[in-house]
Amino acid sequence: MITSILNGFTEFFRFTILSIPLIVLGWFHISKTGLLYLYQFWNKKIVLDKIFFLLLFFQLVLSALPWFRYEVQFFDSPESVNIGPKWNFFFILVSLFNFFFLGFWKSSWVRIWFFSTQILLIIIMIWGYLEPNRYYYDLVNKNEIQYNHVFYVFCGVSLVCFGIGFLTFQKEDEVFQG
């Protein structure tokens, strides 16, 4: 019985080792095909659309980074702690959906989706700045919290995304109508 278990394990191990080149070749083919598709996709876009695509990606990356910093005292040694907003899920999901919907899919409802979610995101950012305990953090002493530069860059990128999105949609309408 032990011999059959060892034989089965040996056979499985040999099959696994022999499968590695095939798996690597398959992943190489999938990666090559995906990168060629992205390259062709990128070359078909107009310059304004490329800028919009990069800004949406940048907004997505910034939404996942910590926006706030505060100092904590542990046994006479200060420690800096970085935290994200309480509503981080909202900022990440809106940024993620905007990136994928607008980056890879063009439809009339996607425009409505983009403008409504981007306006909502901007309103919550402003409201959160004015009343941070509601959307950003639940700490007793607000004076200990410092805004990281990531927060300000995210706010700026979100506003620029809104403007570039408007210009991109206008340019698309000109191209398709004219």
C-alpha positions as MATLAB code, in Angstrom:
seq = 'MITSILNGFTEFFRFTILSIPLIVLGWFHISKTGLLYLYQFWNKKIVLDKIFFLLLFFQLVLSALPWFRYEVQFFDSPESVNIGPKWNFFFILVSLFNFFFLGFWKSSWVRIWFFSTQILLIIIMIWGYLEPNRYYYDLVNKNEIQYNHVFYVFCGVSLVCFGIGFLTFQKEDEVFQG';
ca = [
       0.000    0.000    0.000;
       2.812    2.416    0.861;
       4.517    1.476   -2.389;
       1.422    2.356   -4.416;
       1.094    5.695   -2.594;
       4.768    6.468   -3.273;
       4.379    5.406   -6.918;
       1.311    7.629   -7.261;
       3.134   10.557   -5.658;
       6.183    9.988   -7.873;
       4.006    9.831  -10.990;
       2.185   13.005   -9.977;
       5.493   14.776   -9.261;
       6.942   13.699  -12.625;
       3.784   14.827  -14.460;
       3.943   18.181  -12.656;
       7.591   18.742  -13.557;
       7.031   17.735  -17.190;
       4.010   20.084  -17.426;
       5.947   23.204  -16.422;
       7.323   23.994  -19.926;
       3.852   23.605  -21.435;
       2.308   25.878  -18.794;
       5.031   28.499  -19.277;
       4.545   28.344  -23.051;
       0.782   28.779  -22.619;
       1.202   31.794  -20.345;
       3.735   33.265  -22.768;
       1.232   32.906  -25.621;
      -1.586   34.449  -23.559;
       0.667   37.340  -22.481;
       1.883   37.968  -26.030;
      -1.663   37.942  -27.408;
      -2.887   40.267  -24.658;
      -0.024   42.715  -25.119;
      -0.517   42.775  -28.899;
      -4.213   43.485  -28.373;
      -3.409   46.322  -25.959;
      -0.836   47.727  -28.395;
      -3.356   47.745  -31.266;
      -6.026   49.128  -28.941;
      -3.687   51.911  -27.824;
      -2.717   52.859  -31.397;
      -6.377   53.233  -32.432;
      -7.074   55.823  -29.723;
      -6.844   59.559  -30.335;
      -4.391   61.557  -28.203;
      -7.091   62.998  -25.936;
      -8.466   59.505  -25.344;
      -4.993   58.248  -24.426;
      -4.594   61.033  -21.877;
      -8.042   60.234  -20.487;
      -7.160   56.529  -20.242;
      -3.928   57.284  -18.357;
      -5.674   59.717  -16.008;
      -8.353   57.140  -15.187;
      -5.637   54.580  -14.456;
      -3.794   57.107  -12.291;
      -7.042   57.867  -10.437;
      -7.499   54.144   -9.784;
      -3.969   53.774   -8.401;
      -4.294   56.859   -6.194;
      -7.637   55.703   -4.790;
      -5.960   52.625   -3.303;
      -3.129   54.514   -1.576;
      -3.357   55.964    1.969;
      -4.540   59.562    2.078;
      -3.963   60.491    5.723;
      -1.153   60.310    8.235;
      -1.043   60.679   11.980;
       1.563   60.304   14.684;
       1.193   57.751   17.474;
       3.356   57.621   20.578;
       4.377   54.078   21.584;
       6.657   53.932   24.641;
       8.447   57.204   23.962;
       8.959   56.502   20.280;
       6.774   58.319   17.776;
       5.413   56.296   14.910;
       3.759   57.583   11.760;
       0.671   55.681   10.599;
      -0.840   56.048    7.136;
      -4.536   55.333    6.671;
      -7.028   55.397    3.846;
     -10.476   56.946    4.032;
     -13.383   55.206    5.713;
     -15.198   55.188    2.374;
     -12.190   53.773    0.544;
     -14.341   51.069   -1.050;
     -16.426   53.763   -2.776;
     -13.441   55.641   -4.192;
     -11.771   52.433   -5.375;
     -14.936   50.986   -6.950;
     -15.860   54.199   -8.762;
     -12.304   54.563  -10.050;
     -12.152   50.898  -11.069;
     -15.492   50.934  -12.883;
     -14.696   54.227  -14.618;
     -11.337   52.887  -15.766;
     -12.734   49.674  -17.221;
     -15.989   51.066  -18.603;
     -14.444   54.127  -20.225;
     -11.106   52.607  -21.112;
     -12.395   49.596  -22.980;
     -16.081   50.094  -23.709;
     -17.875   52.902  -25.490;
     -21.615   53.280  -25.073;
     -24.093   56.092  -24.453;
     -24.915   54.910  -20.935;
     -21.214   54.803  -20.043;
     -21.092   58.580  -20.453;
     -24.020   58.986  -18.054;
     -22.338   56.555  -15.656;
     -19.041   58.444  -15.803;
     -20.432   61.921  -15.235;
     -22.826   60.863  -12.476;
     -20.224   58.839  -10.551;
     -17.483   61.415  -11.053;
     -19.761   64.224   -9.820;
     -20.764   62.086   -6.825;
     -17.098   61.316   -6.131;
     -16.172   65.004   -6.260;
     -19.099   65.959   -3.989;
     -18.096   63.320   -1.429;
     -14.456   64.452   -1.618;
     -15.424   68.067   -0.923;
     -17.935   67.116    1.761;
     -15.373   64.794    3.332;
     -12.807   67.576    3.388;
     -15.287   69.846    5.165;
     -16.603   67.117    7.485;
     -13.886   64.419    7.641;
     -15.440   62.335   10.433;
     -18.288   61.350    8.137;
     -16.352   59.985    5.143;
     -12.659   59.879    5.946;
     -11.762   58.843    9.488;
     -13.132   58.304   13.000;
     -10.406   59.623   15.239;
     -10.997   61.629   18.374;
      -8.455   64.359   17.799;
      -8.733   65.776   14.289;
      -5.643   67.913   14.823;
      -3.419   64.812   14.787;
      -4.432   63.950   11.211;
      -2.442   65.316    8.294;
      -3.497   65.016    4.678;
      -0.943   63.237    2.511;
      -0.040   64.662   -0.878;
      -1.814   61.623   -2.398;
      -5.172   63.057   -1.288;
      -4.575   66.354   -3.072;
      -3.257   64.649   -6.197;
      -6.317   62.353   -6.229;
      -8.616   65.385   -5.965;
      -6.780   67.131   -8.795;
      -6.735   64.045  -11.007;
     -10.457   63.494  -10.403;
     -11.263   67.058  -11.469;
      -8.990   66.831  -14.512;
     -10.566   63.456  -15.423;
     -13.966   65.114  -15.408;
     -12.770   67.885  -17.738;
     -10.792   65.606  -20.055;
     -13.733   63.189  -20.148;
     -15.992   66.007  -21.297;
     -13.504   67.051  -23.997;
     -12.988   63.433  -25.089;
     -16.708   62.851  -25.480;
     -17.034   66.079  -27.482;
     -14.173   65.002  -29.759;
     -15.745   61.558  -30.237;
     -19.032   63.187  -31.216;
     -17.223   65.375  -33.764;
     -15.406   62.375  -35.245;
     -18.506   60.195  -35.496;
     -20.807   62.963  -36.789;
     -18.356   64.621  -39.140;
];
